């Protein structure tokens, strides 16, 4: 069984290390590189129980709404709070000389953070820009591509507004055509999803905008296969990965997309206001900046050219970097495996209850850590409230007929899954 002290000790030593690197208040040093020793790990529930204590959510509450906003671990909150204090307390020492860190973000390329993100998603730092969320990433792409009247883009009827409206704006302002394909809920297999896009494509189609995981129905798209098909036809691919960073392992080159955006304040457990956009080095020069400040037209600056937001909160980025370190410390493969083990147990249990309908896919290639399900005769909102009042289980209502969305994550224990199933059975009886 993992020893809590050694587990926490490694976080504490990381904090000490960061402090030592930072030096005296007058000379804040650049963000600390990850230097934690490898974690002590035993692949059993005890490890996850220990990890669970790193979160502020009370132990009796089971949180399953990561799809909206993740809960950051202590180490992330501490990094953010420490830096807020440091900035406020030592801002008078900022002398703007070369080699001293900025007290704000927005006017430097944030190379450390972009490198950490690039490593996480299998890209080069020059291809990654830091945004505040997925919505910004998608708007930068929709707005930045030089599209003209007659050009057609394909997306689905299940997009989150953050994955759709940038295209709608472009259509209204510039006369492009947004074509919507209707996705069966749930789809039976990946080919069905591929065929939707292929069959809708015409010679005018220039972009496929694809959700990696849809928000409300948790349908996982076969993005790798779809991007390969699009590439053969010269179609630009942009993936809405809002729900996927910190959830599944990501490799941009393997997916083969031209652009990918996400909201790491969900599954990567970064502070709210943490996003990224990837644009492949091949396609990056063809994307116009949406926001312009000093470096908007410097094509040697890589993706930093698209990061011209003016003054930002650097402490938020410290928290963001700490979230990536936390995730890496557990290990992206282990996180994904744990999430899938929990979600598979949940789905298997729900399938044993005749009154439950699972609306998210059950095909093994289309599943994720998120399950959307309903209970016969119980409106979605009542189901959400019933789970909370009876079992302190926080799911999110997706409205009728979908029911509730339940996202399993590293702060979920197997007991939480079992408590969900017991509570549903109780609701069926009463
Ligand atoms: C699939 C999908 N796309 C885009 C978004 C928008 O994310 P954000 O509000 O962080 O920009 C969400 C948020 O839930 C989402 O689930």
PDB file of C-alpha atoms in Angstrom, residues 102-110 130 132 292-295 304 306-314 317:
ATOM      1  CA  UNK A 102       7.629  39.336 -16.338  1.00  0.00           C
ATOM      2  CA  UNK A 103       5.066  39.917 -13.615  1.00  0.00           C
ATOM      3  CA  UNK A 104       2.290  39.481 -16.128  1.00  0.00           C
ATOM      4  CA  UNK A 105       1.677  37.010 -18.885  1.00  0.00           C
ATOM      5  CA  UNK A 106       0.709  38.046 -22.398  1.00  0.00           C
ATOM      6  CA  UNK A 107       3.953  39.673 -23.502  1.00  0.00           C
ATOM      7  CA  UNK A 108       6.261  36.690 -23.615  1.00  0.00           C
ATOM      8  CA  UNK A 109       6.015  33.351 -25.386  1.00  0.00           C
ATOM      9  CA  UNK A 110       5.559  31.239 -22.220  1.00  0.00           C
ATOM     10  CA  UNK A 130      -1.874  28.919 -24.657  1.00  0.00           C
ATOM     11  CA  UNK A 132      -8.068  30.607 -21.968  1.00  0.00           C
ATOM     12  CA  UNK A 292      -3.212  41.684 -32.631  1.00  0.00           C
ATOM     13  CA  UNK A 293      -0.530  43.058 -30.371  1.00  0.00           C
ATOM     14  CA  UNK A 294       3.255  43.319 -30.710  1.00  0.00           C
ATOM     15  CA  UNK A 295       3.958  39.947 -32.332  1.00  0.00           C
ATOM     16  CA  UNK A 304       3.073  32.687 -30.205  1.00  0.00           C
ATOM     17  CA  UNK A 306      -1.650  33.798 -32.258  1.00  0.00           C
ATOM     18  CA  UNK A 307      -1.246  34.461 -28.515  1.00  0.00           C
ATOM     19  CA  UNK A 308      -1.393  38.269 -28.583  1.00  0.00           C
ATOM     20  CA  UNK A 309      -3.892  38.803 -25.783  1.00  0.00           C
ATOM     21  CA  UNK A 310      -2.378  41.705 -23.857  1.00  0.00           C
ATOM     22  CA  UNK A 311      -1.954  41.485 -20.093  1.00  0.00           C
ATOM     23  CA  UNK A 312      -2.839  38.127 -18.581  1.00  0.00           C
ATOM     24  CA  UNK A 313      -2.585  36.510 -15.164  1.00  0.00           C
ATOM     25  CA  UNK A 314       0.761  34.728 -14.918  1.00  0.00           C
ATOM     26  CA  UNK A 317      -0.253  29.821 -15.814  1.00  0.00           C
TER      27      UNK A 317
END
